CSV table of C-alpha atoms and ligand atoms in Angstrom, one decimal:
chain,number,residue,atom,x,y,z
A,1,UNK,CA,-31.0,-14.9,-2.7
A,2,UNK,CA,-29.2,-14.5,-6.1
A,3,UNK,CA,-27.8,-10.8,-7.5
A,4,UNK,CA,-26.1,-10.4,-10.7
A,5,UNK,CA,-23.7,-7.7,-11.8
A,6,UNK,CA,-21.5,-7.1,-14.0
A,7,UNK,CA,-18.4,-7.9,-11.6
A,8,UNK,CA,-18.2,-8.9,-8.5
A,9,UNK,CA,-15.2,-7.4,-6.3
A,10,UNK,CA,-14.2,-9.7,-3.2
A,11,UNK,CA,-12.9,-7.5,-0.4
A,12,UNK,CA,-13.5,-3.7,0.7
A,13,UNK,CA,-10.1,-3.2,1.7
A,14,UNK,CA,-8.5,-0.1,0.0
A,15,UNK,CA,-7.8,-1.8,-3.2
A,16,UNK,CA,-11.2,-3.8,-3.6
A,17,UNK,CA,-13.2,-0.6,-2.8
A,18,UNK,CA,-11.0,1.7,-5.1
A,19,UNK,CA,-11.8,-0.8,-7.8
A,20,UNK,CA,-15.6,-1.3,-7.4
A,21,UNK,CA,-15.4,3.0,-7.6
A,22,UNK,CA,-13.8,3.1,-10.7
A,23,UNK,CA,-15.6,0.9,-12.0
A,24,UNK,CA,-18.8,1.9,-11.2
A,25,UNK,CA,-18.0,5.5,-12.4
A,26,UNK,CA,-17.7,4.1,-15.9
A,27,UNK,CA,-20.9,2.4,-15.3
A,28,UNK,CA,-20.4,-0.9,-14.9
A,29,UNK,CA,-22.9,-2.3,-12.5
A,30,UNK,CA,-20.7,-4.2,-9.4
A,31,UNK,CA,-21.1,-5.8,-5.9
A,32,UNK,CA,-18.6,-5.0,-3.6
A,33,UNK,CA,-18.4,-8.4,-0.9
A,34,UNK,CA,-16.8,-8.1,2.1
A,35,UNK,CA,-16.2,-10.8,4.6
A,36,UNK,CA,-16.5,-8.7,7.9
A,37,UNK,CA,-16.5,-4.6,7.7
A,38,UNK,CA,-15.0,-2.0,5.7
A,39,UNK,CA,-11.0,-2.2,6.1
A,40,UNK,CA,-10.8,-4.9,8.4
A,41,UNK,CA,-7.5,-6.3,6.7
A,42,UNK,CA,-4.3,-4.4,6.2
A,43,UNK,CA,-5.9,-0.9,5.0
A,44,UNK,CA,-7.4,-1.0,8.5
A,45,UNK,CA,-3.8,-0.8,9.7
A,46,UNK,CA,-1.7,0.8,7.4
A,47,UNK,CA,0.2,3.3,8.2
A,48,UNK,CA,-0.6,5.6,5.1
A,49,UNK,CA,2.2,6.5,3.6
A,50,UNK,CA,1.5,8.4,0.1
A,51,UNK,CA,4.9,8.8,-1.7
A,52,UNK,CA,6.4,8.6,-5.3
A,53,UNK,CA,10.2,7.3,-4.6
A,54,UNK,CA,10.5,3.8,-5.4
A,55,UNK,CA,13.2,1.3,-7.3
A,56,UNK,CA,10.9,0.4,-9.9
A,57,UNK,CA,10.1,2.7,-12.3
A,58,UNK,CA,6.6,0.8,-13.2
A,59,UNK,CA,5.7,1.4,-9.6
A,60,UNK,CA,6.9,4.9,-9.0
A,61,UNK,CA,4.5,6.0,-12.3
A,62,UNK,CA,1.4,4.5,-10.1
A,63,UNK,CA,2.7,6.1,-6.6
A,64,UNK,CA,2.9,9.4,-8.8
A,65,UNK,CA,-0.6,9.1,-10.4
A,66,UNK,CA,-2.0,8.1,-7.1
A,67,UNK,CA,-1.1,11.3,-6.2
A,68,UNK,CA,-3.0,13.7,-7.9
A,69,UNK,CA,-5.8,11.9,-6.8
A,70,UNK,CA,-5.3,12.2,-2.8
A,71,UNK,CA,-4.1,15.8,-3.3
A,72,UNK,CA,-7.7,16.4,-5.2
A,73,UNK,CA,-9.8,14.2,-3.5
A,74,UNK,CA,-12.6,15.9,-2.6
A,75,UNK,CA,-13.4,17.0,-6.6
A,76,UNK,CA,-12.4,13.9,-7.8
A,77,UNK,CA,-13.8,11.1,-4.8
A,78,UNK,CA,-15.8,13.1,-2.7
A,79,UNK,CA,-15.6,12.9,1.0
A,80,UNK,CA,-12.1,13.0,2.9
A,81,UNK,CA,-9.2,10.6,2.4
A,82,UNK,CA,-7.1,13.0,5.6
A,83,UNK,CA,-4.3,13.9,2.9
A,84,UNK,CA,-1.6,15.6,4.9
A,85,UNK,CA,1.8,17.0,3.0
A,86,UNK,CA,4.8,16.7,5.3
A,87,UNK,CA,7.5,16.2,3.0
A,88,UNK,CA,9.1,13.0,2.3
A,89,UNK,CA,12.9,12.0,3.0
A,90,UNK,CA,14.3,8.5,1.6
A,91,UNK,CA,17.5,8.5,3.7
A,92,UNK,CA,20.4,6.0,2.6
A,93,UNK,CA,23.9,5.7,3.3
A,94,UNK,CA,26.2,7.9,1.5
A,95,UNK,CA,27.7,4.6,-0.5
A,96,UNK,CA,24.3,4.6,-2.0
A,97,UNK,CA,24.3,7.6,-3.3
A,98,UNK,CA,24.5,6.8,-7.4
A,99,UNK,CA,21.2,5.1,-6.8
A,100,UNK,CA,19.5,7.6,-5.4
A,101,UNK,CA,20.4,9.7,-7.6
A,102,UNK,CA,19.6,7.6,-10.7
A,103,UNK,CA,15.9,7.2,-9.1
A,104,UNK,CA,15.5,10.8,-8.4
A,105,UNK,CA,16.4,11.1,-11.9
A,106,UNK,CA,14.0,9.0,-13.6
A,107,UNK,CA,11.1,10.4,-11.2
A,108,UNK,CA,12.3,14.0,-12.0
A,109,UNK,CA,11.8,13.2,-15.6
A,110,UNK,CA,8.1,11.7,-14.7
A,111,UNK,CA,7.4,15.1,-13.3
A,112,UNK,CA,8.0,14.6,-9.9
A,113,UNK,CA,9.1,17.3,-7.8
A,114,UNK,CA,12.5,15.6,-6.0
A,115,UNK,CA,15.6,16.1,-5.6
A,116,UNK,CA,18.1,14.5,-3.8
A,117,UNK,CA,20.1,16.3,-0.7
A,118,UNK,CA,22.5,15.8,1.7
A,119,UNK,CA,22.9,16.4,5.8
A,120,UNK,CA,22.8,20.0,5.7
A,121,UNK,CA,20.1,20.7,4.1
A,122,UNK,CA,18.3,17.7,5.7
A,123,UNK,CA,18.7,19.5,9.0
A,124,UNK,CA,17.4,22.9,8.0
A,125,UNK,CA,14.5,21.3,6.8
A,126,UNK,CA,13.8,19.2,9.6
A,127,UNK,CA,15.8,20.0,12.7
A,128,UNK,CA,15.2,17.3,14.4
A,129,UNK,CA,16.5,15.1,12.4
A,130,UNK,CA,20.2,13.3,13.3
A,131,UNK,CA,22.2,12.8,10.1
A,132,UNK,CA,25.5,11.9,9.4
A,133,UNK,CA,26.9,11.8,6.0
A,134,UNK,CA,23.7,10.1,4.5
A,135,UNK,CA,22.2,11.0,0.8
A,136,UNK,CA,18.5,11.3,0.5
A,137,UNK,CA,15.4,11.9,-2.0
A,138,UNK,CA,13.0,14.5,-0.8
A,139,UNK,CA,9.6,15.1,-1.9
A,140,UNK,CA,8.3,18.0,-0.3
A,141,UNK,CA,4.3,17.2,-2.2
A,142,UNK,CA,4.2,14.0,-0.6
A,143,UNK,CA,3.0,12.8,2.9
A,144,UNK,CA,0.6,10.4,4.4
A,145,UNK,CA,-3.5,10.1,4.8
A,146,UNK,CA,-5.7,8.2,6.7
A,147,UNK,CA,-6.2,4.8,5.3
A,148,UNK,CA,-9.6,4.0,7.1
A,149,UNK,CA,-11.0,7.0,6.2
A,150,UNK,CA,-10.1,6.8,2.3
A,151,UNK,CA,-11.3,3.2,2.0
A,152,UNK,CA,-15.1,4.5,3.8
A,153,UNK,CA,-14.9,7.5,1.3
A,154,UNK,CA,-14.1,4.7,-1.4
A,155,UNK,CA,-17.2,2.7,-0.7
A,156,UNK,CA,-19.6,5.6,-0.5
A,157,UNK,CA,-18.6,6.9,-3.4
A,158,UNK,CA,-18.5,3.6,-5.2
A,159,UNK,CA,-22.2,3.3,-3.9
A,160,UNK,CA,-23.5,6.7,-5.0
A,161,UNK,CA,-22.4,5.7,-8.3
A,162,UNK,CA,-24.5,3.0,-8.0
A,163,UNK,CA,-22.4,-0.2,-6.8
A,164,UNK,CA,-23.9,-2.5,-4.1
A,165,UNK,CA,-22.3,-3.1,-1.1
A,166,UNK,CA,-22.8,-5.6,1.3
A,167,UNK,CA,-20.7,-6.7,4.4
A,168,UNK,CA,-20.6,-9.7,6.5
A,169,UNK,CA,-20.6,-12.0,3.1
A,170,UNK,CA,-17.6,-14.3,2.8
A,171,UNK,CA,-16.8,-15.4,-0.4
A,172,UNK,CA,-16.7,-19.6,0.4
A,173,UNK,CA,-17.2,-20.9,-3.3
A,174,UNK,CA,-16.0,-19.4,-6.9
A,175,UNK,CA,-18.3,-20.8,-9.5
A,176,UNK,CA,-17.4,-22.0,-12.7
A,177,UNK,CA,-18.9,-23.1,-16.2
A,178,UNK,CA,-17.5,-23.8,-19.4
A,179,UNK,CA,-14.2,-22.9,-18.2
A,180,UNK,CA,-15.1,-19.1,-17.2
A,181,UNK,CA,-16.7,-17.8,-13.7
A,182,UNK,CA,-20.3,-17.2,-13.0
A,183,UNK,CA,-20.6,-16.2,-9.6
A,184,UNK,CA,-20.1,-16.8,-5.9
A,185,UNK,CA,-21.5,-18.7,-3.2
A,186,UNK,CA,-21.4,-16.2,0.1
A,187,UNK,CA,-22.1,-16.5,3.9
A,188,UNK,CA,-25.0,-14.4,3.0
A,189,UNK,CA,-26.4,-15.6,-0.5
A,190,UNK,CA,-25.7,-16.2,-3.8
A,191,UNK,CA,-24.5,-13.8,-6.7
A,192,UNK,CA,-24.1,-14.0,-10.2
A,193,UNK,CA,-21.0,-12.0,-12.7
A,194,UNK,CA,-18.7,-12.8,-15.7
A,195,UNK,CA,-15.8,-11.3,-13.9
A,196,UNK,CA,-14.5,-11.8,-10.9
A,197,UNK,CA,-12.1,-10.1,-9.0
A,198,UNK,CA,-9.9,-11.1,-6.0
A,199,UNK,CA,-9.0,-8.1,-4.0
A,200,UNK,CA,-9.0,-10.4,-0.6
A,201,UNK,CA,-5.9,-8.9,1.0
A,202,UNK,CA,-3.9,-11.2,3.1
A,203,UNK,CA,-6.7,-14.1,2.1
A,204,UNK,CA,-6.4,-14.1,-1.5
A,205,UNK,CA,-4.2,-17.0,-1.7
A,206,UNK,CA,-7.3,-18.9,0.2
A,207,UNK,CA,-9.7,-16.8,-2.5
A,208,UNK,CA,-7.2,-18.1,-5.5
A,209,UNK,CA,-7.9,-21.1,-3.6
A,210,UNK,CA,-11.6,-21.4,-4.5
A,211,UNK,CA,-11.3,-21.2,-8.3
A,212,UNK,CA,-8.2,-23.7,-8.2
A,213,UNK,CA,-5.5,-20.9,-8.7
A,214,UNK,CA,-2.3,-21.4,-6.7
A,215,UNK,CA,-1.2,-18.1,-6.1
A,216,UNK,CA,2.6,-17.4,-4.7
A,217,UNK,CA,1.1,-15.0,-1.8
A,218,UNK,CA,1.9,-15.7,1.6
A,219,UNK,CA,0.9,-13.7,4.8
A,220,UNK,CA,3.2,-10.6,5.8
A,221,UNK,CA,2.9,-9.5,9.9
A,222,UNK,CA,4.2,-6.4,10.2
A,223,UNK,CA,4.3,-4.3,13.4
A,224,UNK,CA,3.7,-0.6,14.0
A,225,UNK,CA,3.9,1.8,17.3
A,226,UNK,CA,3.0,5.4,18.3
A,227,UNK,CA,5.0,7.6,20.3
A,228,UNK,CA,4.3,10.5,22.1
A,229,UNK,CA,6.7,13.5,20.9
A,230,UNK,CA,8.0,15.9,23.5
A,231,UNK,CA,7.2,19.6,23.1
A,232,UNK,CA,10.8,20.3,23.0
A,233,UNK,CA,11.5,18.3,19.7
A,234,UNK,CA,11.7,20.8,16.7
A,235,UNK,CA,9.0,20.5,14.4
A,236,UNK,CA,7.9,19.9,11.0
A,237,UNK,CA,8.7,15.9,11.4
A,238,UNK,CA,8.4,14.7,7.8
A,239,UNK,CA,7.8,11.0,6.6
A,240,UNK,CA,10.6,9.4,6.5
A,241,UNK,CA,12.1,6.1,5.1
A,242,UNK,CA,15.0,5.5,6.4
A,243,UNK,CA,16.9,2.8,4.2
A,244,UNK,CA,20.3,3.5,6.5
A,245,UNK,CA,18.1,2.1,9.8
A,246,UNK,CA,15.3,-0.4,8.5
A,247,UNK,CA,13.1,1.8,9.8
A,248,UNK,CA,10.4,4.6,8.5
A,249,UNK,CA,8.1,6.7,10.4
A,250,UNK,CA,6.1,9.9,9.8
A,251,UNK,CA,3.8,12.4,12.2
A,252,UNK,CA,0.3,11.4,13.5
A,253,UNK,CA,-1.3,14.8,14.2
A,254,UNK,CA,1.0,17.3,16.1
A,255,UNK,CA,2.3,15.4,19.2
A,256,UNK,CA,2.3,11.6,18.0
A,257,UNK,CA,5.1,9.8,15.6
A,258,UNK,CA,4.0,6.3,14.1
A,259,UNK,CA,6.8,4.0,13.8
A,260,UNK,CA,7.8,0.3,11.7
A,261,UNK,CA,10.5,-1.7,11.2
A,262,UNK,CA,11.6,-3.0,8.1
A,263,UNK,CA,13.5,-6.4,9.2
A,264,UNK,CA,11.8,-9.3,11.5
A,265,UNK,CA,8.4,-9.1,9.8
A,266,UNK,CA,7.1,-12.4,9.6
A,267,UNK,CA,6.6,-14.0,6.9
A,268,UNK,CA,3.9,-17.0,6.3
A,269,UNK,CA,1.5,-18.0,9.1
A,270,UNK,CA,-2.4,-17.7,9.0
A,271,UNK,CA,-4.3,-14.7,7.6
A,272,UNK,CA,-6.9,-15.4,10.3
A,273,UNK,CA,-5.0,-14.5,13.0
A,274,UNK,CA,-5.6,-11.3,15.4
A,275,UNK,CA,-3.7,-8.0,14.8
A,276,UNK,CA,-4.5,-6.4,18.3
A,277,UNK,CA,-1.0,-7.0,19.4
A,278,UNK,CA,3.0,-6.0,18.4
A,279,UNK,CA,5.5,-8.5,19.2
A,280,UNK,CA,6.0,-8.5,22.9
A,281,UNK,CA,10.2,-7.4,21.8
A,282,UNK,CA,8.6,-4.4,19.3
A,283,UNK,CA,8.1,-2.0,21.7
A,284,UNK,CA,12.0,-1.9,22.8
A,285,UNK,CA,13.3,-2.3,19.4
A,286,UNK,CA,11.0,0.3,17.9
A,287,UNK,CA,11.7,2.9,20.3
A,288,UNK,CA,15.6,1.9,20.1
A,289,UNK,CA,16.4,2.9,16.6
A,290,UNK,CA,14.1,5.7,16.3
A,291,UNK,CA,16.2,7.8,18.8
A,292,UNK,CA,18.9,7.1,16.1
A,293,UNK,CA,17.2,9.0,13.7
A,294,UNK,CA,15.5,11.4,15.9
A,295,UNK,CA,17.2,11.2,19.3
A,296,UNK,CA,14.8,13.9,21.2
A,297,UNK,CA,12.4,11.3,21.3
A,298,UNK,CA,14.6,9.5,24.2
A,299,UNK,CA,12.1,11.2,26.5
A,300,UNK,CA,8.9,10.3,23.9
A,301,UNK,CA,6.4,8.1,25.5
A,302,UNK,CA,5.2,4.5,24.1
A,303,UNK,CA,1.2,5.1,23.7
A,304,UNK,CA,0.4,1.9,21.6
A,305,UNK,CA,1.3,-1.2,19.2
A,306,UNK,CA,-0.4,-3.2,16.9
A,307,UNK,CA,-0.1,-5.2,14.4
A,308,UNK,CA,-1.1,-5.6,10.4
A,309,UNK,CA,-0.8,-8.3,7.9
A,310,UNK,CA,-0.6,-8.0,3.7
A,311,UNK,CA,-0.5,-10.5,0.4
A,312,UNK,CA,3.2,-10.7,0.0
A,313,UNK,CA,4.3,-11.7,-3.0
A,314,UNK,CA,8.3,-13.5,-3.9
A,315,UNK,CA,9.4,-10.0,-5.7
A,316,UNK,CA,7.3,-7.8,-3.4
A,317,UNK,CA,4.9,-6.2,-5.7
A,318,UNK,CA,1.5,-6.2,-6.6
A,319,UNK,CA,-0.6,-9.0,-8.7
A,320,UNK,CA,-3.2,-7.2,-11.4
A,321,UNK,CA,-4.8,-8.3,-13.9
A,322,UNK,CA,-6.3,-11.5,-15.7
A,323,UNK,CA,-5.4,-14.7,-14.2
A,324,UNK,CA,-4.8,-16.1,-17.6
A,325,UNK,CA,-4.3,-19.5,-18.4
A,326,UNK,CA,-3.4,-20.7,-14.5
A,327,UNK,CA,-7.0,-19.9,-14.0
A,328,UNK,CA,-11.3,-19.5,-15.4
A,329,UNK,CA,-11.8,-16.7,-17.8
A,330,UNK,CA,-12.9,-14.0,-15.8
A,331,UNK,CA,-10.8,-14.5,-12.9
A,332,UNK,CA,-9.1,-10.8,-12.3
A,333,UNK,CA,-6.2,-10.2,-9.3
A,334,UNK,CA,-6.1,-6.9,-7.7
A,335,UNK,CA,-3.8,-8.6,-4.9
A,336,UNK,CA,-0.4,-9.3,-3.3
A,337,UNK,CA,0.6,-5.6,-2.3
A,338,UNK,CA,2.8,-6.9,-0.3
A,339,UNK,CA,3.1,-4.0,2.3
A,340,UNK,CA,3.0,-0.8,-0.1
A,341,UNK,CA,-0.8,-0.9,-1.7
A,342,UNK,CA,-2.4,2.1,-0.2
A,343,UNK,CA,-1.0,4.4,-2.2
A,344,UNK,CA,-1.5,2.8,-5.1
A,345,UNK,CA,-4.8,2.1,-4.6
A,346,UNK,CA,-6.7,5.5,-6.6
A,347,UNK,CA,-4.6,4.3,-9.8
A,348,UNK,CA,-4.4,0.8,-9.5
A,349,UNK,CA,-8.3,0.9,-9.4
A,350,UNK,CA,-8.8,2.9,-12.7
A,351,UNK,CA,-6.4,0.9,-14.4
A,352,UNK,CA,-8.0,-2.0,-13.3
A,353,UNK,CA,-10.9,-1.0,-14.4
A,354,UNK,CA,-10.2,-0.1,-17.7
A,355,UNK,CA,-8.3,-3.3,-18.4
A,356,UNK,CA,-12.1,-4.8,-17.4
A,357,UNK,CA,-14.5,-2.5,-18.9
A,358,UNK,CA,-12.1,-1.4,-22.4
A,359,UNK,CA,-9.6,-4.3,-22.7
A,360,UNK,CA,-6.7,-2.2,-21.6
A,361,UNK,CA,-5.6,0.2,-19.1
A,362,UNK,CA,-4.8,3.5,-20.4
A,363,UNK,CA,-4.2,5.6,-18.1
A,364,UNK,CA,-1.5,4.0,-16.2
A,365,UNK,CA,0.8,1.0,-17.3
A,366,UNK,CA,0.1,-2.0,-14.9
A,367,UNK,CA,0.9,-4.6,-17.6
A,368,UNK,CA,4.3,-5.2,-15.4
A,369,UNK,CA,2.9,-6.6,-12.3
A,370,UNK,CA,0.9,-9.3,-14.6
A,371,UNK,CA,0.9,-13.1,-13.1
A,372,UNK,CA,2.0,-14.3,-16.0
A,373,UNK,CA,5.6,-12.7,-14.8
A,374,UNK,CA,5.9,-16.1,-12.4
A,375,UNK,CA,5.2,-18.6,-14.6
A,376,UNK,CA,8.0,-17.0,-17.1
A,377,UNK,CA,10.4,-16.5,-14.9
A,378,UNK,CA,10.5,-12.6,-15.2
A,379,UNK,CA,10.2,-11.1,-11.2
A,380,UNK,CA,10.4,-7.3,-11.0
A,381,UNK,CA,13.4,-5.6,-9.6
A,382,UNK,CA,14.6,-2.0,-9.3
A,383,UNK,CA,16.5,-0.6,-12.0
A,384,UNK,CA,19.2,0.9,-9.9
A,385,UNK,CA,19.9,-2.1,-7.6
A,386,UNK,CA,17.7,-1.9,-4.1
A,387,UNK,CA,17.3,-4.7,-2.4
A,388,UNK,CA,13.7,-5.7,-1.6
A,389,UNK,CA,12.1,-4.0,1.5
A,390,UNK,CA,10.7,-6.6,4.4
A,391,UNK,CA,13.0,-8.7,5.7
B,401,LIG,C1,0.9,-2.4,9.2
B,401,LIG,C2,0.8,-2.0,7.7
B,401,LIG,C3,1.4,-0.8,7.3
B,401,LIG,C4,1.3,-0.4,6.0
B,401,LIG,N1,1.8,0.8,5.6
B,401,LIG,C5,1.6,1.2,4.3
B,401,LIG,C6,2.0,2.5,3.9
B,401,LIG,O1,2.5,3.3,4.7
B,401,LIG,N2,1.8,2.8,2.6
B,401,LIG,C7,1.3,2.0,1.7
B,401,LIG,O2,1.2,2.3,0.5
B,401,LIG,N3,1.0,0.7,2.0
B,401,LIG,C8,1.1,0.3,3.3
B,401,LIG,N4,0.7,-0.9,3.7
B,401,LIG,C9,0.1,-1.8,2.7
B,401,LIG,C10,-1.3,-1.5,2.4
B,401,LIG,O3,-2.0,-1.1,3.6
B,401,LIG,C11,-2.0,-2.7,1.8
B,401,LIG,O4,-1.2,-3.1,0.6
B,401,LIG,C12,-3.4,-2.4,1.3
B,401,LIG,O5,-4.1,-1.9,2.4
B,401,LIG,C13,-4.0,-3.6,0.8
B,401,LIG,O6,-5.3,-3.4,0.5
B,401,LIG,P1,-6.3,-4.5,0.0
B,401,LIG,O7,-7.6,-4.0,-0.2
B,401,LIG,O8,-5.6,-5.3,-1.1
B,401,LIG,O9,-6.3,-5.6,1.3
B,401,LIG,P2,-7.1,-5.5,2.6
B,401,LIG,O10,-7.2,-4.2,3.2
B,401,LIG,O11,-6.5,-6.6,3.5
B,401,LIG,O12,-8.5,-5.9,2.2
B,401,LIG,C14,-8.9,-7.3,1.9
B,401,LIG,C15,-10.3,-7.5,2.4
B,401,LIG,O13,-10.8,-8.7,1.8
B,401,LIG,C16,-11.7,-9.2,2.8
B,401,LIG,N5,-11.8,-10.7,2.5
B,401,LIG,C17,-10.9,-11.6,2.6
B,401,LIG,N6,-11.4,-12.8,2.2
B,401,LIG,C18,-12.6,-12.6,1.8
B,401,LIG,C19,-13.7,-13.5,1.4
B,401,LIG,N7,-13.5,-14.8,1.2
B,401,LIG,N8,-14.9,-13.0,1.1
B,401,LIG,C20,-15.1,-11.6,1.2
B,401,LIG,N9,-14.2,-10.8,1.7
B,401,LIG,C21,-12.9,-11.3,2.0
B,401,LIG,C22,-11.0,-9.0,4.1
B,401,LIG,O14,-11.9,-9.0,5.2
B,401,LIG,C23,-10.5,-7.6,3.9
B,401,LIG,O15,-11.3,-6.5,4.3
B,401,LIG,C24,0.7,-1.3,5.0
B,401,LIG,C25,0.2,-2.5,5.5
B,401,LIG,C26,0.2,-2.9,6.8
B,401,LIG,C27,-0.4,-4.2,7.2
């Protein structure tokens, strides 16, 4: 069987399946390949967060213009994506106050509705929350949405606008001719474009792989837990970062809170292997220093842990765009989100796509995250000083 497009997308994860959407509302004919099922990778495990505050300015302008689009999703998507506004907090130690400040700044003057407070006001807003003298950026627009459930409403839409989905079909070859792709060899047939894309998740060093492109992606493992709340605990519980701890969290429904650590991820290891499972030590440590931040969950109960795993890159942020000269003509990355692409992923996937179908992207500037930022020595970093996230 041979099927030709105009671009062929390799992965339904979030990304992948924002990206054959976008494109095939401008009317590009796509395929959409996925090795197994719809979110199998890390969308299938994320834990959702939709926020704006970041270090990086570049990637604080996508988390903002992802916004709009999971606040409106129904007009602009169709279907559900399970938006929920809780209010953010991005809780640091009080030395760190100038930075926060300078960010809040900067995403004030994007639009952004943040500003920064301090314990009190932390603690009327969220009572059960214990602070001491920290500093933090609150967003009361953003919040978290259901990760599974936007990537399904992704595909649909992406195939009532005509792109063709098909799971089950691992990408194993990337062909080439002439120095420039021409299709893919799959587990379930042949198929034929002039771009390529390689939105593969955790495998896209393997994918990169295929058309001879090293990319500096390795597998990231990170661990998340629910707990039961008590009926005692004051509600709203917002999303929370919380810098001070290594930890963030936010609600699930009314009784649950989802937890994850930001140190002992791990870091390398197969992208084959099974996510069922936490860490057998996860469970203690996760439950530990969430009663710092909110101790009336000492009497919450441990429902259940799993595990995810993302492309991390060395500056942890994404890859998009051309492969350029490491690589065939045609060869696009939409990868390495190293543990923060589902928020992104509405924005990231118009840009994308107009950087395919019109030669740039105009509606969002994604020219930082280009690969070509490795080979000249140029890796992102906050403007005010953070250090990177997983450790
Ligand atoms: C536990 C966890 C929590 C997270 N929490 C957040 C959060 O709160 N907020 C946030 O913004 N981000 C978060 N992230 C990050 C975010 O979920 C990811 O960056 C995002 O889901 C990546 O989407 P993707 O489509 O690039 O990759 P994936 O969802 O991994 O999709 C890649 C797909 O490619 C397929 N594939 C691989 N190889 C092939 C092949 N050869 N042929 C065909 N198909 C192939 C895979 O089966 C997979 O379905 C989290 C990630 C994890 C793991």
């Amino acid at each position: 069987m041979s099927d030709t497009a105009d671009v062929i997308v390799i992965g339904a994860g979030v990304q992948g399946s924002s990206l054959a959407f976008h494109l095939a509302r401008k009317g590009a004919s796509v395929i959409l390949l996925e090795r197994t099922t719809i979110a199998a990778g890390a969308s299938g495990r994320s834990s959702g967060l939709v926020r704006v505050y970041y270090d990086l300015l570049a990637e604080a302008r996508l988390g903002w213009a992802a916004q709009a689009w999971f606040r409106e999703w129904g007009e602009r998507v169709g279907g559900e994506c399970g938006f929920t506004k809780t209010g953010f907090l991005w809780i640091e130690s009080a030395d760190h106050r100038e930075r926060v400040e300078a960010n809040v700044a900067s995403h004030r003057a994007m639009g952004v509705d943040s500003q920064v407070i301090g314990p009190d006001e932390m603690r009327r807003l969220y009572p059960a929350l214990a602070v001491g003298d920290e500093v933090a950026a609150w967003e009361p627009e953003s919040g978290y949405a259901d990760p599974s459930m936007t990537t399904a409403s992704l595909v649909a839409a992406a195939k009532r606008h005509g792109a063709r989905f098909t799971s089950g079909a691992e990408v194993t070859a990337i062909r080439t001719a002439g120095g420039r792709v021409t299709g893919v060899q799959t587990t379930k047939g042949d198929f034929d474009a002039p771009v390529i894309v390689n939105a593969a998740g955790g495998w896209a060093k393997r994918v990169g792989e295929l058309a001879g492109v090293d990319l500096p992606i390795t597998v990231w493992r990170h661990d998340t837990g629910y707990l039961g709340i008590p009926t005692e605990v004051p509600r709203p519980i917002p999303v929370v970062i919380d810098v001070a701890n290594a930890q963030y969290s936010r609600p699930e429904g009314g009784d649950m809170i989802l937890v994850g650590l930001e140190d002992d991820n791990q870091m390398g290891g197969s992208a084959d292997r099974d996510t069922a499972d936490a860490a057998p030590t996860f469970r203690d440590r996760a439950a530990e220093r969430i009663v710092t931040r909110f101790p009336g969950l000492i009497d919450g109960t441990f429902r259940s842990s799993h595990s995810g795993q993302d492309g991390l890159t060395p500056d942890q942020r994404a890859l998009l765009g051309p492969v350029g000269a490491a690589g065939p003509d045609g060869l696009y990355l939409d990868c390495g989100h190293s543990g923060t692409g589902f928020k992104t992923a509405p924005i990231i996937g118009l840009a994308m796509a107009e950087l395919i179908l019109d030669g740039a992207a105009t509606s969002v500037d994604i020219g930082p995250f280009a690969f070509d930022r490795y080979r000249d020595g140029r890796l992102l970093r906050g403007e005010h000083g953070e250090e990177v996230t997983w450790r």
